[in-house]
CSV table of C-alpha atoms in Angstrom, one decimal:
chain,number,residue,atom,x,y,z
A,1,MET,CA,65.0,-28.7,-100.5
A,2,GLN,CA,62.5,-27.6,-103.0
A,3,ARG,CA,59.6,-28.8,-100.8
A,4,LEU,CA,61.0,-26.9,-97.8
A,5,LEU,CA,61.7,-23.6,-99.7
A,6,ALA,CA,58.4,-23.8,-101.6
A,7,SER,CA,56.5,-24.2,-98.3
A,8,ALA,CA,57.9,-21.0,-96.7
A,9,ILE,CA,56.2,-17.8,-97.5
A,10,CYS,CA,56.6,-14.3,-96.2
A,11,LEU,CA,53.6,-12.1,-96.1
A,12,ILE,CA,53.2,-8.4,-95.5
A,13,LEU,CA,49.9,-7.2,-94.1
A,14,THR,CA,48.9,-3.5,-94.1
A,15,ALA,CA,45.6,-2.8,-92.5
A,16,SER,CA,45.5,0.8,-93.6
A,17,SER,CA,47.8,3.7,-94.4
A,18,HIS,CA,48.2,4.3,-90.7
A,19,ALA,CA,48.4,0.7,-89.6
A,20,GLU,CA,51.4,-1.1,-88.3
A,21,ARG,CA,53.3,-2.8,-91.1
A,22,PHE,CA,54.7,-6.2,-90.3
A,23,THR,CA,55.7,-9.5,-91.9
A,24,PHE,CA,55.2,-13.0,-90.9
A,25,VAL,CA,56.3,-16.4,-92.3
A,26,ALA,CA,54.2,-19.5,-92.8
A,27,LEU,CA,55.8,-22.8,-93.6
A,28,GLY,CA,55.0,-26.5,-93.3
A,29,ASP,CA,55.7,-30.0,-94.5
A,30,THR,CA,59.3,-29.9,-93.3
A,31,ALA,CA,62.1,-32.5,-92.9
A,32,TYR,CA,60.2,-35.5,-94.4
A,33,ASP,CA,63.5,-37.3,-94.7
A,34,ALA,CA,65.2,-36.3,-91.5
A,35,ALA,CA,68.8,-37.3,-92.4
A,36,ARG,CA,68.6,-35.5,-95.7
A,37,ASP,CA,66.2,-32.6,-94.9
A,38,GLN,CA,67.1,-31.5,-91.4
A,39,PRO,CA,70.3,-29.6,-92.4
A,40,ILE,CA,68.3,-27.8,-95.1
A,41,TYR,CA,65.5,-27.1,-92.7
A,42,GLU,CA,67.9,-25.6,-90.2
A,43,ALA,CA,69.4,-23.4,-92.9
A,44,LEU,CA,65.9,-22.3,-93.8
A,45,ILE,CA,65.3,-21.3,-90.2
A,46,GLU,CA,68.5,-19.3,-90.2
A,47,THR,CA,67.3,-17.5,-93.3
A,48,ILE,CA,63.9,-16.8,-91.7
A,49,ASN,CA,65.6,-15.5,-88.5
A,50,ARG,CA,67.6,-13.0,-90.6
A,51,SER,CA,64.4,-11.7,-92.2
A,52,LYS,CA,63.2,-10.8,-88.6
A,53,PRO,CA,59.5,-11.5,-89.0
A,54,ALA,CA,57.0,-10.6,-86.3
A,55,PHE,CA,56.3,-14.4,-85.9
A,56,THR,CA,56.3,-17.6,-87.9
A,57,ILE,CA,53.4,-20.1,-88.2
A,58,HIS,CA,54.2,-23.8,-88.9
A,59,VAL,CA,51.2,-25.5,-90.4
A,60,GLY,CA,52.1,-29.0,-89.5
A,61,ASP,CA,53.8,-32.2,-90.9
A,62,VAL,CA,57.0,-31.9,-88.9
A,63,TRP,CA,58.2,-35.2,-90.4
A,64,GLY,CA,57.1,-37.6,-93.1
A,65,LEU,CA,55.4,-41.0,-92.6
A,66,ASP,CA,57.8,-41.8,-89.8
A,67,HIS,CA,57.9,-43.0,-86.3
A,68,CYS,CA,55.7,-41.0,-84.0
A,69,GLY,CA,57.5,-41.6,-80.7
A,70,ASN,CA,58.3,-39.2,-77.8
A,71,ASP,CA,61.9,-39.0,-78.9
A,72,GLU,CA,60.9,-37.7,-82.3
A,73,ILE,CA,58.5,-35.1,-80.7
A,74,GLN,CA,61.3,-33.9,-78.5
A,75,GLU,CA,63.6,-33.5,-81.5
A,76,VAL,CA,61.0,-31.3,-83.1
A,77,ALA,CA,60.7,-29.3,-79.9
A,78,GLU,CA,64.4,-28.7,-80.0
A,79,THR,CA,64.3,-27.6,-83.6
A,80,PHE,CA,61.5,-25.2,-82.8
A,81,ARG,CA,63.8,-23.5,-80.3
A,82,LEU,CA,66.0,-22.5,-83.2
A,83,PHE,CA,63.4,-19.9,-84.3
A,84,ASP,CA,64.7,-16.8,-82.5
A,85,HIS,CA,61.2,-15.2,-82.6
A,86,SER,CA,57.7,-16.4,-81.8
A,87,LEU,CA,56.6,-19.6,-83.4
A,88,VAL,CA,53.0,-20.8,-83.6
A,89,TYR,CA,52.5,-24.5,-84.4
A,90,VAL,CA,49.5,-26.2,-85.9
A,91,PRO,CA,49.6,-30.1,-85.7
A,92,GLY,CA,49.7,-32.0,-89.0
A,93,ASP,CA,48.3,-35.4,-89.8
A,94,ASN,CA,51.8,-37.0,-89.9
A,95,GLU,CA,52.4,-36.4,-86.2
A,96,TRP,CA,49.2,-37.8,-84.9
A,97,THR,CA,46.3,-38.8,-87.2
A,98,ASP,CA,48.5,-41.1,-89.3
A,99,CYS,CA,50.4,-42.6,-86.3
A,100,HIS,CA,48.2,-45.7,-86.3
A,101,TYR,CA,50.1,-47.0,-89.3
A,102,ARG,CA,52.6,-49.8,-88.4
A,103,LEU,CA,55.5,-47.8,-90.0
A,104,ALA,CA,54.7,-44.9,-87.7
A,105,GLY,CA,54.6,-47.1,-84.6
A,106,ALA,CA,51.0,-48.3,-84.5
A,107,PHE,CA,50.1,-45.6,-81.9
A,108,ASP,CA,46.6,-44.5,-80.8
A,109,PRO,CA,46.2,-41.2,-82.6
A,110,ALA,CA,44.3,-39.6,-79.8
A,111,GLU,CA,47.1,-40.5,-77.4
A,112,ARG,CA,49.6,-39.0,-79.7
A,113,LEU,CA,47.6,-35.8,-79.9
A,114,ALA,CA,47.5,-35.7,-76.1
A,115,GLN,CA,51.3,-35.9,-76.1
A,116,LEU,CA,51.6,-33.1,-78.6
A,117,ARG,CA,49.3,-31.0,-76.4
A,118,LYS,CA,51.5,-31.8,-73.4
A,119,VAL,CA,54.8,-30.8,-75.1
A,120,PHE,CA,53.7,-27.9,-77.3
A,121,PHE,CA,50.5,-26.5,-75.8
A,122,SER,CA,50.7,-26.7,-72.1
A,123,LYS,CA,50.9,-22.9,-71.7
A,124,PRO,CA,49.0,-20.1,-73.5
A,125,VAL,CA,52.2,-18.8,-75.2
A,126,SER,CA,53.8,-19.5,-78.5
A,127,LEU,CA,56.9,-21.6,-79.1
A,128,GLY,CA,60.3,-20.3,-80.3
A,129,ALA,CA,63.0,-18.4,-78.4
A,130,THR,CA,60.8,-15.3,-77.9
A,131,PRO,CA,57.3,-16.5,-76.8
A,132,MET,CA,54.3,-14.3,-77.2
A,133,PRO,CA,51.0,-14.6,-75.3
A,134,LEU,CA,48.2,-16.5,-77.0
A,135,ILE,CA,44.5,-17.0,-76.2
A,136,SER,CA,43.8,-20.7,-76.1
A,137,GLN,CA,40.4,-22.2,-76.7
A,138,GLY,CA,41.1,-24.8,-74.0
A,139,ARG,CA,41.4,-22.1,-71.3
A,140,ILE,CA,38.4,-19.9,-72.2
A,141,SER,CA,35.7,-22.3,-73.5
A,142,PRO,CA,33.9,-25.5,-72.6
A,143,TYR,CA,36.3,-27.3,-75.1
A,144,ALA,CA,39.0,-27.6,-72.5
A,145,LYS,CA,41.0,-30.2,-74.4
A,146,TYR,CA,41.6,-28.0,-77.4
A,147,THR,CA,44.6,-26.1,-76.2
A,148,GLU,CA,46.1,-26.2,-79.7
A,149,ASN,CA,43.5,-23.8,-81.1
A,150,VAL,CA,44.9,-20.4,-80.4
A,151,ARG,CA,44.3,-16.7,-81.3
A,152,TRP,CA,46.3,-13.5,-81.2
A,153,GLN,CA,46.4,-10.1,-83.0
A,154,LYS,CA,49.0,-8.0,-84.6
A,155,GLY,CA,48.6,-4.6,-86.3
A,156,GLY,CA,44.9,-4.7,-86.4
A,157,VAL,CA,44.8,-8.2,-87.9
A,158,LEU,CA,43.2,-11.2,-86.0
A,159,PHE,CA,45.0,-14.5,-86.4
A,160,PHE,CA,43.6,-17.9,-85.2
A,161,THR,CA,44.5,-21.5,-85.7
A,162,MET,CA,42.3,-24.7,-85.8
A,163,ASN,CA,43.2,-28.3,-85.6
A,164,VAL,CA,41.9,-29.3,-89.0
A,165,THR,CA,44.0,-32.1,-90.3
A,166,GLY,CA,44.6,-34.0,-93.5
A,167,SER,CA,43.9,-37.7,-93.9
A,168,GLY,CA,40.2,-37.1,-94.1
A,169,ASN,CA,40.2,-34.8,-91.0
A,170,GLY,CA,40.7,-37.9,-88.9
A,171,TYR,CA,37.4,-39.5,-89.9
A,172,ARG,CA,38.2,-43.2,-89.8
A,173,TYR,CA,34.8,-44.8,-90.2
A,174,ASP,CA,36.2,-48.3,-89.3
A,175,ASP,CA,37.2,-47.0,-85.9
A,176,ARG,CA,34.4,-45.7,-83.6
A,177,ASN,CA,36.9,-43.9,-81.2
A,178,ALA,CA,38.5,-42.1,-84.2
A,179,LEU,CA,35.1,-41.1,-85.5
A,180,LEU,CA,34.0,-39.7,-82.2
A,181,GLU,CA,37.3,-37.8,-81.8
A,182,ALA,CA,36.9,-36.2,-85.2
A,183,GLN,CA,33.3,-35.2,-84.6
A,184,GLU,CA,34.1,-33.6,-81.2
A,185,ARG,CA,37.1,-31.8,-82.7
A,186,ASN,CA,35.1,-30.5,-85.6
A,187,ALA,CA,32.5,-29.1,-83.1
A,188,ALA,CA,35.3,-27.4,-81.2
A,189,ASN,CA,36.8,-26.0,-84.4
A,190,VAL,CA,33.4,-24.6,-85.5
A,191,ALA,CA,32.9,-22.9,-82.1
A,192,TRP,CA,36.3,-21.4,-82.2
A,193,LEU,CA,35.9,-20.2,-85.8
A,194,ARG,CA,32.5,-18.5,-85.0
A,195,ASP,CA,33.9,-16.9,-81.9
A,196,SER,CA,37.0,-15.6,-83.6
A,197,PHE,CA,35.0,-14.0,-86.4
A,198,ARG,CA,32.6,-12.5,-83.9
A,199,ILE,CA,35.5,-10.8,-82.2
A,200,ALA,CA,36.8,-9.6,-85.6
A,201,ARG,CA,33.5,-8.0,-86.4
A,202,GLU,CA,32.9,-6.5,-82.9
A,203,ASN,CA,36.4,-5.0,-82.7
A,204,ALA,CA,36.6,-3.9,-86.4
A,205,TYR,CA,39.7,-5.8,-87.1
A,206,LYS,CA,41.1,-4.9,-90.6
A,207,GLY,CA,41.8,-8.5,-91.6
A,208,VAL,CA,41.6,-12.1,-90.4
A,209,VAL,CA,44.2,-14.9,-91.0
A,210,ILE,CA,43.2,-18.5,-90.4
A,211,ALA,CA,45.9,-21.2,-90.1
A,212,VAL,CA,45.1,-24.9,-90.4
A,213,HIS,CA,47.1,-28.0,-91.6
A,214,ALA,CA,44.7,-29.6,-94.1
A,215,GLU,CA,44.4,-28.9,-97.8
A,216,MET,CA,40.6,-28.7,-97.6
A,217,LEU,CA,39.8,-27.5,-101.1
A,218,TRP,CA,40.8,-30.5,-103.2
A,219,GLY,CA,39.5,-31.6,-106.6
A,220,GLU,CA,36.2,-30.1,-107.6
A,221,SER,CA,35.0,-27.6,-105.0
A,222,ASN,CA,31.6,-29.2,-104.7
A,223,GLN,CA,33.3,-32.5,-103.7
A,224,ALA,CA,35.3,-30.7,-101.0
A,225,PHE,CA,32.3,-29.0,-99.5
A,226,ARG,CA,30.6,-32.5,-99.2
A,227,GLY,CA,33.7,-34.1,-97.8
A,228,PRO,CA,35.2,-34.5,-94.3
A,229,HIS,CA,36.2,-30.8,-94.3
A,230,GLY,CA,32.9,-29.6,-95.6
A,231,ILE,CA,31.5,-28.2,-92.4
A,232,ILE,CA,34.7,-26.1,-91.8
A,233,LEU,CA,34.6,-24.8,-95.4
A,234,ARG,CA,31.0,-23.8,-95.1
A,235,GLU,CA,31.5,-22.1,-91.8
A,236,ILE,CA,34.5,-20.1,-93.2
A,237,ARG,CA,32.4,-19.0,-96.2
A,238,ILE,CA,29.5,-17.9,-94.0
A,239,ALA,CA,31.7,-16.2,-91.4
A,240,ALA,CA,33.8,-14.4,-94.0
A,241,GLU,CA,30.7,-13.1,-95.8
A,242,ARG,CA,29.3,-11.7,-92.5
A,243,TYR,CA,32.7,-10.2,-91.6
A,244,GLY,CA,33.1,-8.5,-94.9
A,245,GLY,CA,36.9,-7.8,-94.6
A,246,PRO,CA,39.9,-9.5,-96.1
A,247,VAL,CA,40.4,-13.1,-95.0
A,248,LEU,CA,43.6,-15.2,-95.6
A,249,LEU,CA,43.5,-19.0,-95.2
A,250,VAL,CA,47.0,-20.5,-94.7
A,251,HIS,CA,47.4,-24.3,-94.9
A,252,GLY,CA,50.0,-27.0,-95.6
A,253,ASP,CA,49.6,-30.6,-96.5
A,254,SER,CA,49.9,-30.3,-100.2
A,255,HIS,CA,53.6,-29.5,-100.5
A,256,GLU,CA,53.1,-26.9,-103.1
A,257,PHE,CA,53.2,-23.1,-102.9
A,258,VAL,CA,50.0,-21.7,-104.3
A,259,VAL,CA,48.2,-18.4,-104.0
A,260,ASP,CA,44.6,-18.5,-105.1
A,261,ARG,CA,41.0,-17.4,-104.3
A,262,PRO,CA,39.2,-20.7,-104.2
A,263,PHE,CA,36.1,-19.4,-102.3
A,264,ILE,CA,35.5,-16.8,-104.9
A,265,GLU,CA,36.1,-19.3,-107.8
A,266,SER,CA,34.0,-22.1,-106.3
């Protein structure tokens, strides 16, 4: 219960004194022990629904190190329908990158990601009971596979997601196919990030919110910038400096609720 509640945050963004005021919820790392946690998770969803946010973002890990089969994915899809508003989902490592483990079913992670795309990202709209339109990278760029990378705006703020995952961002150096997947996905993420910040600059958005799964800034900051998430971190820093406005990075993976300013402190 503590993990679930600590992972749910409600944020109020006000672009200016005349801007639309709205709230949204971000949560992740839910129902790691399904038998124990699912009732708590559903109670949390009821609480979120009562707060009437503009939308909710789920930043991945929809189960623990568990079986990654199609039945489990469908169960998550049914739970997502309990959100009575728009829900935007970012895949976590537990539901695809880590599915090669025997306990998870010894799946091919790339095949599991393809299944997630089929179930959750087949249309350029959000999930939840009240879908909202989204702009999907897979529909407007050469990176046609990456339908999970989406963008939308609310109240003068630009939101976008990227499939940046934990477990070393999918870089398994003992597996050539996994390595190639990670490299290609990183290239797609960088292109999406640059394009999103370009749009934010050109349209004078008052703020930018980025949602990913991975806890990218771990340990000493210099270590993180040299690690498997380093290219994304460097691109965020460069793009944010060029943009010049407020930028909020929302992520899961770490199971702790923290508000900090790591790019300024690093």
